[in-house]
């Protein structure tokens, strides 16, 4: 089974990475019997998309079993209003949260008992660089162009995606409300960021690494909530 890694961030939070090599049918067979995923699988998805979707759910169950031994009969659903995933089913721990992501052959999941979570994995492509003016502010764009690589622009996009998931609000404007502070790029590290909402401003630290050649991973778990800016 291509479970790549389980990373315990704390006694109450676990991150998982899955390198997908299985077919959609093989992944479906790994899901718990009776879980309602056949009805939840996107009906218009092709084989590749189905495989990504199922890998995320298989990984979520794997992480849940590591985080909560004797894991409850849970399943992953998506909120109709926001689209974000949540855990349902009998015996799900109070305050349990989940964030999922997939790109190319990789799936990522972050589960925790309480707090807020966000995770994103991205295949490095030139797309983030081509659309940079849509998600980077003018100062952010100027700083990014100094580095200039597709990998760097993909990392910045991924960091904003993770903060967007953490914020749990639709309609945020990436270049105005999800803001990057300066940092020195490295193979792994943290990116300080600021979230600007209509009623508050807060600071966050987005962790990043390279799970494999040609991919970037960003994530954040906040057990105690954000640091508000006075």
mmCIF file with all atom_site columns, N, CA and C in Angstrom, residues 6-47:
data_model
loop_
_atom_site.group_PDB
_atom_site.id
_atom_site.type_symbol
_atom_site.label_atom_id
_atom_site.label_alt_id
_atom_site.label_comp_id
_atom_site.label_asym_id
_atom_site.label_entity_id
_atom_site.label_seq_id
_atom_site.pdbx_PDB_ins_code
_atom_site.Cartn_x
_atom_site.Cartn_y
_atom_site.Cartn_z
_atom_site.occupancy
_atom_site.B_iso_or_equiv
_atom_site.pdbx_formal_charge
_atom_site.auth_seq_id
_atom_site.auth_comp_id
_atom_site.auth_asym_id
_atom_site.auth_atom_id
_atom_site.pdbx_PDB_model_num
ATOM 1   N N  . UNK A 1 6  ? 3.109   9.086  7.676   1.00 0.00 ? 6  UNK A N  1
ATOM 2   C CA . UNK A 1 6  ? 2.238   9.649  8.697   1.00 0.00 ? 6  UNK A CA 1
ATOM 3   C C  . UNK A 1 6  ? 3.105   10.513 9.602   1.00 0.00 ? 6  UNK A C  1
ATOM 4   N N  . UNK A 1 7  ? 2.749   11.754 9.747   1.00 0.00 ? 7  UNK A N  1
ATOM 5   C CA . UNK A 1 7  ? 3.508   12.689 10.569  1.00 0.00 ? 7  UNK A CA 1
ATOM 6   C C  . UNK A 1 7  ? 2.628   13.159 11.714  1.00 0.00 ? 7  UNK A C  1
ATOM 7   N N  . UNK A 1 8  ? 3.018   12.808 12.925  1.00 0.00 ? 8  UNK A N  1
ATOM 8   C CA . UNK A 1 8  ? 2.247   13.225 14.098  1.00 0.00 ? 8  UNK A CA 1
ATOM 9   C C  . UNK A 1 8  ? 2.703   14.612 14.511  1.00 0.00 ? 8  UNK A C  1
ATOM 10  N N  . UNK A 1 9  ? 1.833   15.583 14.306  1.00 0.00 ? 9  UNK A N  1
ATOM 11  C CA . UNK A 1 9  ? 2.153   16.961 14.661  1.00 0.00 ? 9  UNK A CA 1
ATOM 12  C C  . UNK A 1 9  ? 2.025   17.200 16.156  1.00 0.00 ? 9  UNK A C  1
ATOM 13  N N  . UNK A 1 10 ? 1.163   16.433 16.792  1.00 0.00 ? 10 UNK A N  1
ATOM 14  C CA . UNK A 1 10 ? 0.954   16.500 18.239  1.00 0.00 ? 10 UNK A CA 1
ATOM 15  C C  . UNK A 1 10 ? 0.153   15.272 18.624  1.00 0.00 ? 10 UNK A C  1
ATOM 16  N N  . UNK A 1 11 ? -0.139  15.058 19.911  1.00 0.00 ? 11 UNK A N  1
ATOM 17  C CA . UNK A 1 11 ? -0.999  13.933 20.275  1.00 0.00 ? 11 UNK A CA 1
ATOM 18  C C  . UNK A 1 11 ? -2.397  14.019 19.689  1.00 0.00 ? 11 UNK A C  1
ATOM 19  N N  . UNK A 1 12 ? -2.790  15.201 19.209  1.00 0.00 ? 12 UNK A N  1
ATOM 20  C CA . UNK A 1 12 ? -4.159  15.365 18.702  1.00 0.00 ? 12 UNK A CA 1
ATOM 21  C C  . UNK A 1 12 ? -4.220  15.773 17.235  1.00 0.00 ? 12 UNK A C  1
ATOM 22  N N  . UNK A 1 13 ? -3.126  15.644 16.499  1.00 0.00 ? 13 UNK A N  1
ATOM 23  C CA . UNK A 1 13 ? -3.128  16.024 15.081  1.00 0.00 ? 13 UNK A CA 1
ATOM 24  C C  . UNK A 1 13 ? -2.141  15.155 14.310  1.00 0.00 ? 13 UNK A C  1
ATOM 25  N N  . UNK A 1 14 ? -2.593  14.600 13.183  1.00 0.00 ? 14 UNK A N  1
ATOM 26  C CA . UNK A 1 14 ? -1.755  13.742 12.347  1.00 0.00 ? 14 UNK A CA 1
ATOM 27  C C  . UNK A 1 14 ? -1.931  14.145 10.882  1.00 0.00 ? 14 UNK A C  1
ATOM 28  N N  . UNK A 1 15 ? -0.801  14.219 10.178  1.00 0.00 ? 15 UNK A N  1
ATOM 29  C CA . UNK A 1 15 ? -0.778  14.514 8.745   1.00 0.00 ? 15 UNK A CA 1
ATOM 30  C C  . UNK A 1 15 ? -0.392  13.242 8.003   1.00 0.00 ? 15 UNK A C  1
ATOM 31  N N  . UNK A 1 16 ? -1.054  12.988 6.883   1.00 0.00 ? 16 UNK A N  1
ATOM 32  C CA . UNK A 1 16 ? -0.736  11.812 6.084   1.00 0.00 ? 16 UNK A CA 1
ATOM 33  C C  . UNK A 1 16 ? -0.514  12.156 4.625   1.00 0.00 ? 16 UNK A C  1
ATOM 34  N N  . UNK A 1 17 ? 0.384   11.393 3.965   1.00 0.00 ? 17 UNK A N  1
ATOM 35  C CA . UNK A 1 17 ? 0.650   11.538 2.537   1.00 0.00 ? 17 UNK A CA 1
ATOM 36  C C  . UNK A 1 17 ? 0.502   10.179 1.866   1.00 0.00 ? 17 UNK A C  1
ATOM 37  N N  . UNK A 1 18 ? -0.139  10.168 0.716   1.00 0.00 ? 18 UNK A N  1
ATOM 38  C CA . UNK A 1 18 ? -0.395  8.933  -0.020  1.00 0.00 ? 18 UNK A CA 1
ATOM 39  C C  . UNK A 1 18 ? 0.112   9.106  -1.440  1.00 0.00 ? 18 UNK A C  1
ATOM 40  N N  . UNK A 1 19 ? 0.988   8.199  -1.884  1.00 0.00 ? 19 UNK A N  1
ATOM 41  C CA . UNK A 1 19 ? 1.455   8.191  -3.271  1.00 0.00 ? 19 UNK A CA 1
ATOM 42  C C  . UNK A 1 19 ? 0.595   7.200  -4.049  1.00 0.00 ? 19 UNK A C  1
ATOM 43  N N  . UNK A 1 20 ? -0.245  7.722  -4.895  1.00 0.00 ? 20 UNK A N  1
ATOM 44  C CA . UNK A 1 20 ? -1.272  6.899  -5.542  1.00 0.00 ? 20 UNK A CA 1
ATOM 45  C C  . UNK A 1 20 ? -0.699  6.176  -6.757  1.00 0.00 ? 20 UNK A C  1
ATOM 46  N N  . UNK A 1 21 ? -0.775  4.845  -6.695  1.00 0.00 ? 21 UNK A N  1
ATOM 47  C CA . UNK A 1 21 ? -0.435  4.004  -7.839  1.00 0.00 ? 21 UNK A CA 1
ATOM 48  C C  . UNK A 1 21 ? -1.592  3.081  -8.215  1.00 0.00 ? 21 UNK A C  1
ATOM 49  N N  . UNK A 1 22 ? -2.615  3.002  -7.377  1.00 0.00 ? 22 UNK A N  1
ATOM 50  C CA . UNK A 1 22 ? -3.729  2.075  -7.570  1.00 0.00 ? 22 UNK A CA 1
ATOM 51  C C  . UNK A 1 22 ? -4.755  2.624  -8.570  1.00 0.00 ? 22 UNK A C  1
ATOM 52  N N  . UNK A 1 23 ? -5.540  1.745  -9.110  1.00 0.00 ? 23 UNK A N  1
ATOM 53  C CA . UNK A 1 23 ? -6.702  2.141  -9.899  1.00 0.00 ? 23 UNK A CA 1
ATOM 54  C C  . UNK A 1 23 ? -7.803  2.606  -8.960  1.00 0.00 ? 23 UNK A C  1
ATOM 55  N N  . UNK A 1 24 ? -8.798  3.271  -9.520  1.00 0.00 ? 24 UNK A N  1
ATOM 56  C CA . UNK A 1 24 ? -9.940  3.700  -8.719  1.00 0.00 ? 24 UNK A CA 1
ATOM 57  C C  . UNK A 1 24 ? -10.631 2.501  -8.076  1.00 0.00 ? 24 UNK A C  1
ATOM 58  N N  . UNK A 1 25 ? -10.745 1.400  -8.817  1.00 0.00 ? 25 UNK A N  1
ATOM 59  C CA . UNK A 1 25 ? -11.402 0.210  -8.271  1.00 0.00 ? 25 UNK A CA 1
ATOM 60  C C  . UNK A 1 25 ? -10.633 -0.353 -7.081  1.00 0.00 ? 25 UNK A C  1
ATOM 61  N N  . UNK A 1 26 ? -9.307  -0.374 -7.180  1.00 0.00 ? 26 UNK A N  1
ATOM 62  C CA . UNK A 1 26 ? -8.495  -0.888 -6.076  1.00 0.00 ? 26 UNK A CA 1
ATOM 63  C C  . UNK A 1 26 ? -8.604  0.013  -4.857  1.00 0.00 ? 26 UNK A C  1
ATOM 64  N N  . UNK A 1 27 ? -8.652  1.315  -5.059  1.00 0.00 ? 27 UNK A N  1
ATOM 65  C CA . UNK A 1 27 ? -8.804  2.240  -3.936  1.00 0.00 ? 27 UNK A CA 1
ATOM 66  C C  . UNK A 1 27 ? -10.171 2.091  -3.294  1.00 0.00 ? 27 UNK A C  1
ATOM 67  N N  . UNK A 1 28 ? -11.196 1.917  -4.106  1.00 0.00 ? 28 UNK A N  1
ATOM 68  C CA . UNK A 1 28 ? -12.532 1.722  -3.558  1.00 0.00 ? 28 UNK A CA 1
ATOM 69  C C  . UNK A 1 28 ? -12.610 0.502  -2.660  1.00 0.00 ? 28 UNK A C  1
ATOM 70  N N  . UNK A 1 29 ? -11.843 -0.538 -3.005  1.00 0.00 ? 29 UNK A N  1
ATOM 71  C CA . UNK A 1 29 ? -11.850 -1.764 -2.196  1.00 0.00 ? 29 UNK A CA 1
ATOM 72  C C  . UNK A 1 29 ? -11.172 -1.560 -0.856  1.00 0.00 ? 29 UNK A C  1
ATOM 73  N N  . UNK A 1 30 ? -10.371 -0.509 -0.714  1.00 0.00 ? 30 UNK A N  1
ATOM 74  C CA . UNK A 1 30 ? -9.685  -0.239 0.549   1.00 0.00 ? 30 UNK A CA 1
ATOM 75  C C  . UNK A 1 30 ? -10.548 0.534  1.542   1.00 0.00 ? 30 UNK A C  1
ATOM 76  N N  . UNK A 1 31 ? -11.669 1.053  1.093   1.00 0.00 ? 31 UNK A N  1
ATOM 77  C CA . UNK A 1 31 ? -12.538 1.819  1.977   1.00 0.00 ? 31 UNK A CA 1
ATOM 78  C C  . UNK A 1 31 ? -13.357 0.887  2.866   1.00 0.00 ? 31 UNK A C  1
ATOM 79  N N  . UNK A 1 32 ? -13.736 1.336  4.045   1.00 0.00 ? 32 UNK A N  1
ATOM 80  C CA . UNK A 1 32 ? -14.500 0.477  4.955   1.00 0.00 ? 32 UNK A CA 1
ATOM 81  C C  . UNK A 1 32 ? -15.811 0.013  4.332   1.00 0.00 ? 32 UNK A C  1
ATOM 82  N N  . UNK A 1 33 ? -16.158 -1.233 4.583   1.00 0.00 ? 33 UNK A N  1
ATOM 83  C CA . UNK A 1 33 ? -17.422 -1.759 4.083   1.00 0.00 ? 33 UNK A CA 1
ATOM 84  C C  . UNK A 1 33 ? -18.579 -0.957 4.679   1.00 0.00 ? 33 UNK A C  1
ATOM 85  N N  . UNK A 1 34 ? -19.506 -0.610 3.836   1.00 0.00 ? 34 UNK A N  1
ATOM 86  C CA . UNK A 1 34 ? -20.679 0.122  4.317   1.00 0.00 ? 34 UNK A CA 1
ATOM 87  C C  . UNK A 1 34 ? -20.527 1.627  4.292   1.00 0.00 ? 34 UNK A C  1
ATOM 88  N N  . UNK A 1 35 ? -19.304 2.124  4.061   1.00 0.00 ? 35 UNK A N  1
ATOM 89  C CA . UNK A 1 35 ? -19.132 3.576  3.960   1.00 0.00 ? 35 UNK A CA 1
ATOM 90  C C  . UNK A 1 35 ? -19.834 4.061  2.693   1.00 0.00 ? 35 UNK A C  1
ATOM 91  N N  . UNK A 1 36 ? -20.501 5.214  2.746   1.00 0.00 ? 36 UNK A N  1
ATOM 92  C CA . UNK A 1 36 ? -21.406 5.614  1.654   1.00 0.00 ? 36 UNK A CA 1
ATOM 93  C C  . UNK A 1 36 ? -20.703 6.305  0.487   1.00 0.00 ? 36 UNK A C  1
ATOM 94  N N  . UNK A 1 37 ? -19.487 5.887  0.136   1.00 0.00 ? 37 UNK A N  1
ATOM 95  C CA . UNK A 1 37 ? -18.740 6.641  -0.854  1.00 0.00 ? 37 UNK A CA 1
ATOM 96  C C  . UNK A 1 37 ? -19.216 6.427  -2.285  1.00 0.00 ? 37 UNK A C  1
ATOM 97  N N  . UNK A 1 38 ? -19.804 5.291  -2.582  1.00 0.00 ? 38 UNK A N  1
ATOM 98  C CA . UNK A 1 38 ? -20.276 5.078  -3.955  1.00 0.00 ? 38 UNK A CA 1
ATOM 99  C C  . UNK A 1 38 ? -21.326 6.112  -4.333  1.00 0.00 ? 38 UNK A C  1
ATOM 100 N N  . UNK A 1 39 ? -22.125 6.514  -3.358  1.00 0.00 ? 39 UNK A N  1
ATOM 101 C CA . UNK A 1 39 ? -23.144 7.527  -3.631  1.00 0.00 ? 39 UNK A CA 1
ATOM 102 C C  . UNK A 1 39 ? -22.572 8.934  -3.652  1.00 0.00 ? 39 UNK A C  1
ATOM 103 N N  . UNK A 1 40 ? -21.406 9.140  -3.026  1.00 0.00 ? 40 UNK A N  1
ATOM 104 C CA . UNK A 1 40 ? -20.808 10.470 -2.930  1.00 0.00 ? 40 UNK A CA 1
ATOM 105 C C  . UNK A 1 40 ? -19.785 10.745 -4.022  1.00 0.00 ? 40 UNK A C  1
ATOM 106 N N  . UNK A 1 41 ? -19.308 9.715  -4.705  1.00 0.00 ? 41 UNK A N  1
ATOM 107 C CA . UNK A 1 41 ? -18.304 9.884  -5.751  1.00 0.00 ? 41 UNK A CA 1
ATOM 108 C C  . UNK A 1 41 ? -18.838 10.807 -6.838  1.00 0.00 ? 41 UNK A C  1
ATOM 109 N N  . UNK A 1 42 ? -18.088 11.847 -7.214  1.00 0.00 ? 42 UNK A N  1
ATOM 110 C CA . UNK A 1 42 ? -18.566 12.769 -8.252  1.00 0.00 ? 42 UNK A CA 1
ATOM 111 C C  . UNK A 1 42 ? -18.965 12.026 -9.519  1.00 0.00 ? 42 UNK A C  1
ATOM 112 N N  . UNK A 1 43 ? -20.217 12.136 -9.954  1.00 0.00 ? 43 UNK A N  1
ATOM 113 C CA . UNK A 1 43 ? -20.706 11.294 -11.049 1.00 0.00 ? 43 UNK A CA 1
ATOM 114 C C  . UNK A 1 43 ? -20.055 11.578 -12.395 1.00 0.00 ? 43 UNK A C  1
ATOM 115 N N  . UNK A 1 44 ? -19.541 12.795 -12.611 1.00 0.00 ? 44 UNK A N  1
ATOM 116 C CA . UNK A 1 44 ? -18.961 13.137 -13.904 1.00 0.00 ? 44 UNK A CA 1
ATOM 117 C C  . UNK A 1 44 ? -17.442 12.970 -13.927 1.00 0.00 ? 44 UNK A C  1
ATOM 118 N N  . UNK A 1 45 ? -16.868 12.500 -12.849 1.00 0.00 ? 45 UNK A N  1
ATOM 119 C CA . UNK A 1 45 ? -15.408 12.380 -12.773 1.00 0.00 ? 45 UNK A CA 1
ATOM 120 C C  . UNK A 1 45 ? -14.916 11.226 -13.635 1.00 0.00 ? 45 UNK A C  1
ATOM 121 N N  . UNK A 1 46 ? -13.797 11.458 -14.337 1.00 0.00 ? 46 UNK A N  1
ATOM 122 C CA . UNK A 1 46 ? -13.158 10.394 -15.094 1.00 0.00 ? 46 UNK A CA 1
ATOM 123 C C  . UNK A 1 46 ? -12.303 9.527  -14.187 1.00 0.00 ? 46 UNK A C  1
ATOM 124 N N  . UNK A 1 47 ? -11.643 8.507  -14.738 1.00 0.00 ? 47 UNK A N  1
ATOM 125 C CA . UNK A 1 47 ? -10.864 7.584  -13.911 1.00 0.00 ? 47 UNK A CA 1
ATOM 126 C C  . UNK A 1 47 ? -9.784  8.276  -13.076 1.00 0.00 ? 47 UNK A C  1
#
